[in-house]
Amino acid sequence: MKITDILIEQFGRWNDLLLPVRKKGISLIHGPNEAGKSTLLRFIRGVLYGYPAAGLITSHGGDRTTGWGGSLRVKHHGEHYELTRRIEENGRQAFRVSHKNHALTPQQYEKKILQQIDADVYRTIYTLGLKELRELATLQSEHIGEYIYGTSLGAVGQQLLSSSNQTRQFSNTLVDEKHDQGKLFDLSGQYNSLQQALSRADNVLTQYELSLEEQKKLEKKQVERKHRLEQLQREQGNYRFLSRIWKPWKRHRELTAQYNRLNALSGFPGDGLRKLETLEQKIAKISRRQKALLEERSKVKQLLQAERKSYELRDHASGVRALIDLKTMVETAERHLGDVTADAAMLKSELDQKLSSADSSWTLDKLDQIDTSPQAHLKLVTAARDYQNSLRRRARYRRRYQKLADGNHNRQLELQEQFKKQNITSIDQAVQKANQRIRDLEKLTKLRIQETEFDQRIRSAQSQIIKLQEGAELPWWASLMLTIFFMAGGFFVVAGLFKTVQTSWLVGAIYMLTGIMGTGLAWAMRLHYEQNDTELQYKLNEEIDQCQFDLEKTRNQIAQITGVSSGHKLLSTDLQSPRKNLTEAELIRQATQKLTELEQFARDEDKIKRIRKKLSVRRGKLGDYQREASAARQSWCDLLKTLGLRETIRTAEAFEDWQQADDLKQTLTRWNAAKEDVQRHTEILSLFKEQMEQISRRMQLEDQPHRSVTQTLSHWESLLNDYERVKDSYHQRKKEYLDLKNELEANREELQLEKQNLQALLKQGHAETREQFRANARQLHKVHELRNQLDELNDQLATLAQEEPGLAIVEEDLLQFQPQQTQERIEMIGLEIEEIQHDLEQSHQQLGRIRQSQAALESDNTLANLKTRQARLLDRAQITLRDWQASQRATTAFSEMTEQLERDYQPETLARASHYLLKLTCGRYEQVRTPFGSRELLIYEKDGSVRKITELSDGTREQLLLALRMALIDLFARQGIELPIVLDDICVNFDQVRTEAAVKTLIEFAQNKQVLFFTCHNHLATLFEKQGVEPTWLPKFHTPEKQLLAG
Amino acid sequence: MHSHSWRLLATGHLHLDSQLQDLSVAEDDQHEIIRDATLSAFELMIESALEHSIDLLLLTGSLCTKPLTLRACTIFRDGIEAILEEGIKVTWAAVDYKEVDLLQKLNCLPAGISILSTEGNQQRIELDTDHYSALTTGSTKTRFGTICCELISAQQTDEAAGEASYIGITDQAIGHLPQKNSTNRTEDEKYQLIISGEAQRCRTTRHQNRLYHSPGTIQALTKEITGPCSATLIEIDSQGEIELRPLSTSVVIRDQIELSVPHKITLEELLEQAERKLLEQLAAYSYAPARLLHLSWEIRGPHPHVMQFSSLELQELLSPLQPLDELSILHEVNLAPQLTGEEIDENKLHEKQLGEQFLQLLGDQNSPFTETNIEALQEKLGNKTVLIKELLTGLSNKEICNRAAELGLLALQERLREAG
């Protein structure tokens, strides 16, 4: 629809206006302010969609719009219509659409003329004042927004948006920077709490150091205190000792002085008085006894003379008595001799019997040589025990050695068998080989993957080439068309030549040119498609060659490892067995197992070597035991030889021999003893008889041979009894007489001696008389008393000195000693000692507490626990950061993909708007775009930077919004919607350059559209004029009585 | 001539009372094992030293990662005292002399221990009455210690010392190619064995009949160090031959298993394969005294096959897989979906190729974060809390990429399930 004329009967300041309008291009209407330009805009909008009631109210109040109205003559699809709208008296608006003398219904009008464009869309898109232009919200409506932002993203877009949202949401759960929350913030909070706890607990080391310092200080103080205590105790001891020793010392000193004065009688006998008295008593007593003895001696002499005759047998009495005394013994000996003789005979026969029954080697001489003493028996037992012990040790050690050797031998056999079974010559080589094999297999696995990869790439490239080759052939219809084009071209060239010759060169040239164009076009199209395919194919072939080269290289490497040429698929010669179907992983596992097995063999081999060394050591030790056993056997045999026994290495036999020898020797001993007994008794009896005969001869007794020894002895006994009776009294008296004589002599000598003693005593006591002696003795007694007292004091002092052996007292100290002052000093020291001891005890307790606290600190795990928790927390934070960074990366990747999609799939409106914006901004802003899923416009500058609409200046923003509206109008126009566009001074905020650009753009835009452009600016009108647009000048109203309604 | 064989136990970093990392899957009942892992490893090392009747314990690494704790000091003191009580000599090539100072300050440095450092003076350590070992400090910082391992008689002349087996100690890391490393080759010539306490991993290389050996840490702290950690028993026999034998010490072992899914397989098949791999792996730990094994599974293959499973689901299913009573296993699963290799349209997005296109795009990405992002987040969290930059440094690009692939592909799959 296009307006042809504007007819205003009355509207605002306009009355009876007829304004013709250009059907295409810009109709520039220029007039000053208050010329009624805006009123015209509202009139056009009002006629088409209804007058807005509020806009017609005047400042006088009341409604003065009654009768207002007018018409628009329009042309739509070649048909002429007249649209008339008038405000009636009741305020209602009467609207009529006339077409060829008949009216259209409102529905027909909306559908046909307005083409379903509603009033809002028309107002915001087609009729723009500066106010409408600036409104962005009007473009956000459901209907318009769909054109600008595009609502369907497609499956790919939806998938990308959804995935991006998901990763973004996940990222926000980890770190939500907007709201300062998320897992990382939680962990950070926990970390802070832990950090605080750590800072509280982190003074353990300081505490420990302080505790150590305190301990050192206390220990130092304790040492000082102990030292001081020792000093004080020593001092106190000194004072006490001094005070203890001072009193005895003082007494000793006084007594010594007294003693020195009295001690003049040196050499006076100690008990002089008692000696003197004793001597006097003794002299008197001896004198009395001498007298009595003289009287008794004369009496005894008389009696002796009377008994002298009876004493004759005295010369032989002793011999006779001796023989008589032996009488019983002789009788017993005679009886015993008989018994003993019988015993000896019996023992002799027993010995003979034993010797005959024993080994023939036993003889009496040999028996004599055998030593059967207990000492010899002990030696034998000890030697036997040593010998047997050494044998047992040797046997025991030999058994252990044998057991170890057998075990090792078996182990070695097993190992050798294993080696033989697995064909191992050297275990080190086998281990190296197994290691090499594992490395080869690992490398092989990697190479296999590479091989598969290259293979896959080649197949992929080949399949692409096939597809290209298939696609390179143009479809039959396209080929047919190109051929027709080609042939038609040829035909036209020929026709052109013909026409040039026949009719006119111009027609011929046209024909020829048409022909050449057709032929060239067909040729160029074919060439274009084929060349593209060839290039791609060439690239793919290159890639295949490269991949094949790499594949070959990889296969060669595989072949080097497996020993099989690259044409073969088998792994290696040793894998051509049933194991060839196993995977590399399985082979690696088997190789690892084999390596473990080989390492076990190596360990076994080491063990065998170690046991061999051990066996060697044991062999040496076994030799030692052997030598020890030989030495024991030798010493055993030597001992048997020494003891006179038969040499045997069997201890039981030796002991049997010993037993037999002992038995025989005992019998022999008994027999020898019996023999000796018989001989002794016979000798005794012979000797006795001889003595009797000798005595009888000396006594001159008559010989009586018929009498037996016993009878002779009885006779002699009676004679002796007579002699004994006389002899005793005689002897007694004789002895009495001699005693008295001796006694008298002794008494005389004793008397003489005592007298001499008396004289010596007096001389010793510095006296000549007994009285003088007694006086001297009294003086001496007093000196003795002093001496005793001094001795006691010396003992006392010595005891005191022994109590304190470490102390040495100088006499000067004792001379200067003040008892009162010393006592006071002792008490003072005591107090100080008590104080120090108390301090020591306290510091000891304190030290104990410190050591306890140190032990507690050493075993305190609080800090370690906190640090470990902190480390775990940091681990979790790191994982959170990893996930966050990963989700950000994923989101970024999705964003890039979305961006690519946005580039590829921008709505057409924006593409068109970008075109206009580029022109309006003189190339500064080259693109306007909207991100997927949002209703936001982003403007891309030429340098690549992006701006949001809010970041633009007013002028640029208006240019953007104008571009958008122009794009929308273009889009609607393509859909067949054509409505008149009215623009009311929309370039007022544009600078000169952009205004010029806007003018050119609008002229271009309005080429197939009807645009009414109102302006009050001369320069704008001039600019349009320069571009060939003639303005329609509106005069300024000068009727002050008329109220301006708008503009 | 060498008079008799000589045994030495060398250790690397002790890491006493340091915290184990990368154990986010650890459970509460394993808290104490993890907490005391480094201390237990040290105690195991001490037990091994006593069991093998060594002549010298040589500590070549640092005592622990900072700060030194009281627990670390006291356990060190108790362990070394136990060694010294048996008449075994202990030498510590102290990397950080501050540790020595602190130990002394805390009365935790037993009197019999010999300290070697670049700042110290020449020392000689008497081993027994007939033999001695000379420990000297080096003149340069590249070698701070030398052990003359030849136990020549003290009565012998100095000429005899020329036949000694010398062991050098260095605080520099030993690489795979010692001739290219910073070690001084001329200086190295007099040593039969050079020990470095720097490396975390146990490593031995040979160059011109010379052994370069790092005992490695006795307990791994991070998951990068896989397999059992150990101290090294160095035995020099009467012929002067050097034998190195690792003695396992780690209580917590870290390891990785890679499962390849080149074809489509069922969950049961995958679990069966995992169990088989696990049993193979466990055979290697038969002599280790470990109590906990942290196992990282990486399941890789073309994404349509790998993405049949999810890492969390697999982790839950693998958790009951505990073949040994004495060894708890912590399973951690990571999926590594890969491109199938099929041709994709680079210019246009296709519904059926979205996964493949997504992975390709992900592979082309560098780090999506700018410094300001991290700093802004750190500012929000606070500067005295979890340090994001530090934690991110511990993550590898591959790890993040794999996780991103899993998350993205899961999201795509879910959308497809909703739509289908």
CSV table of N, CA and C in Angstrom, one decimal, chain B residues 107-205:
chain,number,residue,atom,x,y,z
B,107,ASN,N,67.5,-30.1,71.8
B,107,ASN,CA,68.1,-31.3,72.4
B,107,ASN,C,67.8,-32.6,71.7
B,108,CYS,N,67.6,-32.5,70.4
B,108,CYS,CA,67.2,-33.6,69.6
B,108,CYS,C,68.3,-34.1,68.7
B,109,LEU,N,69.5,-33.6,68.8
B,109,LEU,CA,70.6,-34.1,68.0
B,109,LEU,C,71.5,-34.9,68.8
B,110,PRO,N,71.5,-36.3,68.7
B,110,PRO,CA,72.3,-37.1,69.5
B,110,PRO,C,73.8,-36.8,69.3
B,111,ALA,N,74.5,-37.0,70.4
B,111,ALA,CA,75.9,-36.5,70.4
B,111,ALA,C,76.8,-37.3,69.4
B,112,GLY,N,76.5,-38.5,69.2
B,112,GLY,CA,77.4,-39.3,68.3
B,112,GLY,C,77.3,-39.1,66.9
B,113,ILE,N,76.3,-38.3,66.4
B,113,ILE,CA,76.1,-38.1,65.0
B,113,ILE,C,77.1,-37.1,64.4
B,114,SER,N,77.6,-37.5,63.2
B,114,SER,CA,78.6,-36.6,62.6
B,114,SER,C,77.9,-35.8,61.5
B,115,ILE,N,78.1,-34.5,61.5
B,115,ILE,CA,77.4,-33.6,60.5
B,115,ILE,C,78.4,-33.2,59.5
B,116,LEU,N,78.0,-33.4,58.2
B,116,LEU,CA,78.8,-32.9,57.1
B,116,LEU,C,78.1,-31.7,56.5
B,117,SER,N,78.9,-30.7,56.2
B,117,SER,CA,78.2,-29.6,55.4
B,117,SER,C,79.3,-28.9,54.6
B,118,THR,N,78.9,-28.1,53.7
B,118,THR,CA,79.9,-27.4,52.9
B,118,THR,C,80.7,-26.4,53.8
B,119,GLU,N,80.1,-26.0,54.9
B,119,GLU,CA,80.8,-25.1,55.8
B,119,GLU,C,81.7,-25.7,56.8
B,120,GLY,N,81.6,-27.1,56.9
B,120,GLY,CA,82.3,-27.7,58.0
B,120,GLY,C,83.7,-28.0,57.7
B,121,ASN,N,84.4,-28.6,58.6
B,121,ASN,CA,85.8,-28.9,58.4
B,121,ASN,C,86.0,-30.4,58.2
B,122,GLN,N,87.2,-30.8,57.9
B,122,GLN,CA,87.5,-32.2,57.7
B,122,GLN,C,87.2,-33.0,58.9
B,123,GLN,N,86.6,-34.1,58.7
B,123,GLN,CA,86.3,-35.0,59.9
B,123,GLN,C,86.8,-36.4,59.6
B,124,ARG,N,87.1,-37.1,60.6
B,124,ARG,CA,87.4,-38.5,60.4
B,124,ARG,C,86.5,-39.3,61.4
B,125,ILE,N,85.9,-40.3,60.9
B,125,ILE,CA,85.0,-41.1,61.8
B,125,ILE,C,85.6,-42.5,62.1
B,126,GLU,N,85.8,-42.7,63.3
B,126,GLU,CA,86.4,-44.1,63.7
B,126,GLU,C,85.2,-45.1,63.6
B,127,LEU,N,85.4,-46.2,62.9
B,127,LEU,CA,84.4,-47.2,62.9
B,127,LEU,C,84.7,-48.3,63.9
B,128,ASP,N,85.9,-48.8,63.9
B,128,ASP,CA,86.2,-49.7,65.0
B,128,ASP,C,87.7,-49.6,65.2
B,129,THR,N,88.2,-50.5,66.0
B,129,THR,CA,89.6,-50.3,66.4
B,129,THR,C,90.6,-50.6,65.2
B,130,ASP,N,90.3,-51.5,64.4
B,130,ASP,CA,91.2,-51.8,63.3
B,130,ASP,C,91.0,-51.0,62.0
B,131,HIS,N,89.8,-50.5,61.8
B,131,HIS,CA,89.6,-49.9,60.6
B,131,HIS,C,89.0,-48.5,60.8
B,132,TYR,N,89.1,-47.7,59.8
B,132,TYR,CA,88.5,-46.4,59.9
B,132,TYR,C,87.9,-45.9,58.6
B,133,SER,N,87.1,-45.0,58.7
B,133,SER,CA,86.5,-44.4,57.5
B,133,SER,C,86.8,-42.9,57.6
B,134,ALA,N,87.3,-42.3,56.6
B,134,ALA,CA,87.6,-40.9,56.6
B,134,ALA,C,86.5,-40.1,55.9
B,135,LEU,N,86.0,-39.2,56.6
B,135,LEU,CA,85.0,-38.4,56.0
B,135,LEU,C,85.5,-37.0,55.9
B,136,THR,N,85.6,-36.4,54.7
B,136,THR,CA,86.1,-35.1,54.5
B,136,THR,C,85.2,-34.2,53.9
B,137,THR,N,85.3,-33.0,54.1
B,137,THR,CA,84.5,-32.0,53.4
B,137,THR,C,85.2,-31.6,52.1
B,138,GLY,N,84.4,-31.4,51.1
B,138,GLY,CA,84.9,-31.0,49.8
B,138,GLY,C,85.3,-29.6,49.8
B,139,SER,N,86.1,-29.2,48.8
B,139,SER,CA,86.5,-27.8,48.7
B,139,SER,C,85.5,-27.0,47.9
B,140,THR,N,84.7,-27.6,47.1
B,140,THR,CA,83.7,-26.9,46.3
B,140,THR,C,82.3,-27.2,46.8
B,141,LYS,N,81.4,-26.5,46.3
B,141,LYS,CA,80.0,-26.8,46.7
B,141,LYS,C,79.4,-27.9,46.0
B,142,THR,N,80.0,-28.4,44.9
B,142,THR,CA,79.5,-29.5,44.2
B,142,THR,C,79.6,-30.8,45.0
B,143,ARG,N,80.7,-30.9,45.7
B,143,ARG,CA,80.9,-32.1,46.6
B,143,ARG,C,81.1,-31.7,48.0
B,144,PHE,N,80.2,-32.0,48.8
B,144,PHE,CA,80.5,-31.6,50.2
B,144,PHE,C,81.0,-32.8,51.1
B,145,GLY,N,81.1,-33.9,50.5
B,145,GLY,CA,81.6,-35.0,51.4
B,145,GLY,C,82.2,-36.1,50.6
B,146,THR,N,83.2,-36.8,51.2
B,146,THR,CA,83.8,-37.9,50.6
B,146,THR,C,83.9,-39.0,51.7
B,147,ILE,N,83.5,-40.2,51.4
B,147,ILE,CA,83.8,-41.2,52.4
B,147,ILE,C,84.8,-42.2,51.8
B,148,CYS,N,85.8,-42.4,52.5
B,148,CYS,CA,86.8,-43.4,52.1
B,148,CYS,C,86.3,-44.7,52.7
B,149,CYS,N,85.8,-45.6,51.8
B,149,CYS,CA,85.2,-46.8,52.3
B,149,CYS,C,86.1,-47.9,52.6
B,150,GLU,N,87.4,-47.8,52.1
B,150,GLU,CA,88.3,-48.8,52.3
B,150,GLU,C,88.7,-48.8,53.8
B,151,LEU,N,88.4,-50.0,54.4
B,151,LEU,CA,88.7,-50.1,55.8
B,151,LEU,C,90.1,-50.5,56.1
B,152,ILE,N,91.0,-49.7,55.7
B,152,ILE,CA,92.4,-50.2,55.9
B,152,ILE,C,92.8,-50.1,57.4
B,153,SER,N,93.8,-50.9,57.7
B,153,SER,CA,94.2,-50.9,59.1
B,153,SER,C,94.8,-49.6,59.5
B,154,ALA,N,94.5,-49.2,60.7
B,154,ALA,CA,95.0,-47.9,61.2
B,154,ALA,C,96.5,-47.9,61.3
B,155,GLN,N,97.1,-49.1,61.4
B,155,GLN,CA,98.6,-49.2,61.5
B,155,GLN,C,99.2,-49.1,60.1
B,156,GLN,N,98.5,-49.3,59.0
B,156,GLN,CA,99.1,-49.3,57.7
B,156,GLN,C,99.5,-47.9,57.3
B,157,THR,N,100.3,-47.9,56.3
B,157,THR,CA,100.8,-46.5,55.9
B,157,THR,C,99.8,-45.9,55.0
B,158,ASP,N,100.1,-44.6,54.7
B,158,ASP,CA,99.2,-43.9,53.9
B,158,ASP,C,99.1,-44.4,52.5
B,159,GLU,N,100.2,-45.0,52.0
B,159,GLU,CA,100.2,-45.5,50.6
B,159,GLU,C,99.0,-46.5,50.4
B,160,ALA,N,98.7,-47.3,51.5
B,160,ALA,CA,97.7,-48.3,51.4
B,160,ALA,C,96.3,-47.6,51.1
B,161,ALA,N,96.2,-46.4,51.6
B,161,ALA,CA,94.9,-45.7,51.4
B,161,ALA,C,94.6,-45.4,50.0
B,162,GLY,N,95.6,-45.5,49.1
B,162,GLY,CA,95.5,-45.2,47.7
B,162,GLY,C,94.6,-46.3,47.1
B,163,GLU,N,94.4,-47.4,47.6
B,163,GLU,CA,93.6,-48.5,47.1
B,163,GLU,C,92.1,-48.4,47.6
B,164,ALA,N,91.8,-47.4,48.3
B,164,ALA,CA,90.5,-47.3,48.9
B,164,ALA,C,89.4,-47.1,47.9
B,165,SER,N,88.2,-47.6,48.3
B,165,SER,CA,87.0,-47.3,47.5
B,165,SER,C,86.4,-46.0,48.1
B,166,TYR,N,86.4,-45.0,47.2
B,166,TYR,CA,85.9,-43.7,47.7
B,166,TYR,C,84.4,-43.5,47.3
B,167,ILE,N,83.6,-43.0,48.2
B,167,ILE,CA,82.3,-42.6,47.9
B,167,ILE,C,82.1,-41.1,48.0
B,168,GLY,N,81.6,-40.5,47.0
B,168,GLY,CA,81.4,-39.0,47.1
B,168,GLY,C,80.0,-38.7,47.4
B,169,ILE,N,79.8,-37.7,48.1
B,169,ILE,CA,78.4,-37.2,48.4
B,169,ILE,C,78.2,-35.9,47.8
B,170,THR,N,77.1,-35.7,47.2
B,170,THR,CA,76.8,-34.4,46.6
B,170,THR,C,75.4,-33.9,46.9
B,171,ASP,N,75.3,-32.6,46.9
B,171,ASP,CA,73.9,-32.1,47.1
B,171,ASP,C,73.3,-31.7,45.8
B,172,GLN,N,73.9,-32.1,44.7
B,172,GLN,CA,73.4,-31.8,43.4
B,172,GLN,C,72.6,-33.0,42.8
B,173,ALA,N,71.6,-32.7,42.0
B,173,ALA,CA,70.8,-33.8,41.5
B,173,ALA,C,71.6,-34.5,40.4
B,174,ILE,N,71.4,-35.8,40.3
B,174,ILE,CA,72.1,-36.6,39.3
B,174,ILE,C,71.1,-36.9,38.2
B,175,GLY,N,71.4,-36.6,37.0
B,175,GLY,CA,70.5,-36.8,35.9
B,175,GLY,C,70.8,-38.2,35.2
B,176,HIS,N,70.1,-38.4,34.1
B,176,HIS,CA,70.4,-39.7,33.4
B,176,HIS,C,71.7,-39.7,32.8
B,177,LEU,N,72.2,-38.5,32.4
B,177,LEU,CA,73.5,-38.5,31.7
B,177,LEU,C,74.5,-37.7,32.5
B,178,PRO,N,75.2,-38.3,33.4
B,178,PRO,CA,76.0,-37.5,34.3
B,178,PRO,C,77.1,-36.7,33.6
B,179,GLN,N,77.5,-37.1,32.4
B,179,GLN,CA,78.6,-36.4,31.7
B,179,GLN,C,78.1,-35.0,31.3
B,180,LYS,N,76.8,-34.9,31.1
B,180,LYS,CA,76.2,-33.6,30.7
B,180,LYS,C,75.8,-32.8,31.9
B,181,ASN,N,75.8,-33.4,33.0
B,181,ASN,CA,75.3,-32.7,34.2
B,181,ASN,C,76.4,-31.8,34.7
B,182,SER,N,76.0,-31.1,35.8
B,182,SER,CA,76.9,-30.1,36.3
B,182,SER,C,78.0,-30.8,37.1
B,183,THR,N,78.0,-32.1,37.3
B,183,THR,CA,79.0,-32.7,38.2
B,183,THR,C,80.4,-32.6,37.5
B,184,ASN,N,81.4,-32.4,38.3
B,184,ASN,CA,82.7,-32.2,37.7
B,184,ASN,C,83.4,-33.5,37.4
B,185,ARG,N,83.6,-33.8,36.1
B,185,ARG,CA,84.1,-35.1,35.8
B,185,ARG,C,85.5,-35.4,36.3
B,186,THR,N,86.3,-34.4,36.3
B,186,THR,CA,87.7,-34.6,36.8
B,186,THR,C,87.6,-34.9,38.2
B,187,GLU,N,86.8,-34.2,38.9
B,187,GLU,CA,86.7,-34.5,40.4
B,187,GLU,C,86.1,-35.9,40.6
B,188,ASP,N,85.1,-36.3,39.8
B,188,ASP,CA,84.4,-37.5,39.9
B,188,ASP,C,85.4,-38.7,39.8
B,189,GLU,N,86.5,-38.6,39.1
B,189,GLU,CA,87.3,-39.7,38.7
B,189,GLU,C,87.8,-40.5,39.9
B,190,LYS,N,87.9,-39.8,41.1
B,190,LYS,CA,88.5,-40.6,42.2
B,190,LYS,C,87.4,-41.3,43.0
B,191,TYR,N,86.2,-41.2,42.6
B,191,TYR,CA,85.1,-41.9,43.3
B,191,TYR,C,84.6,-43.2,42.5
B,192,GLN,N,84.3,-44.2,43.3
B,192,GLN,CA,83.7,-45.4,42.7
B,192,GLN,C,82.2,-45.2,42.7
B,193,LEU,N,81.7,-44.5,43.7
B,193,LEU,CA,80.3,-44.3,43.8
B,193,LEU,C,80.0,-42.8,44.2
B,194,ILE,N,79.0,-42.2,43.6
B,194,ILE,CA,78.7,-40.8,44.0
B,194,ILE,C,77.2,-40.8,44.4
B,195,ILE,N,76.9,-40.4,45.6
B,195,ILE,CA,75.6,-40.4,46.1
B,195,ILE,C,75.0,-39.0,46.2
B,196,SER,N,73.8,-38.9,45.6
B,196,SER,CA,73.1,-37.6,45.7
B,196,SER,C,71.9,-37.7,46.6
B,197,GLY,N,71.7,-36.8,47.5
B,197,GLY,CA,70.5,-36.9,48.3
B,197,GLY,C,69.4,-36.0,47.8
B,198,GLU,N,69.6,-35.4,46.6
B,198,GLU,CA,68.7,-34.3,46.2
B,198,GLU,C,67.4,-34.9,45.5
B,199,ALA,N,67.6,-36.0,44.8
B,199,ALA,CA,66.5,-36.5,44.0
B,199,ALA,C,65.4,-37.1,44.9
B,200,GLN,N,64.2,-37.0,44.4
B,200,GLN,CA,63.1,-37.6,45.1
B,200,GLN,C,62.9,-39.1,44.8
B,201,ARG,N,63.3,-39.4,43.5
B,201,ARG,CA,63.2,-40.8,43.1
B,201,ARG,C,64.5,-41.5,43.2
B,202,CYS,N,64.4,-42.8,43.4
B,202,CYS,CA,65.6,-43.6,43.5
B,202,CYS,C,66.1,-43.8,42.0
B,203,ARG,N,67.4,-43.6,41.8
B,203,ARG,CA,67.9,-43.7,40.5
B,203,ARG,C,69.4,-44.0,40.5
B,204,THR,N,69.8,-44.9,39.6
B,204,THR,CA,71.2,-45.3,39.5
B,204,THR,C,71.6,-45.2,38.1
B,205,THR,N,72.7,-44.6,37.8
B,205,THR,CA,73.3,-44.6,36.4
B,205,THR,C,74.8,-44.9,36.5
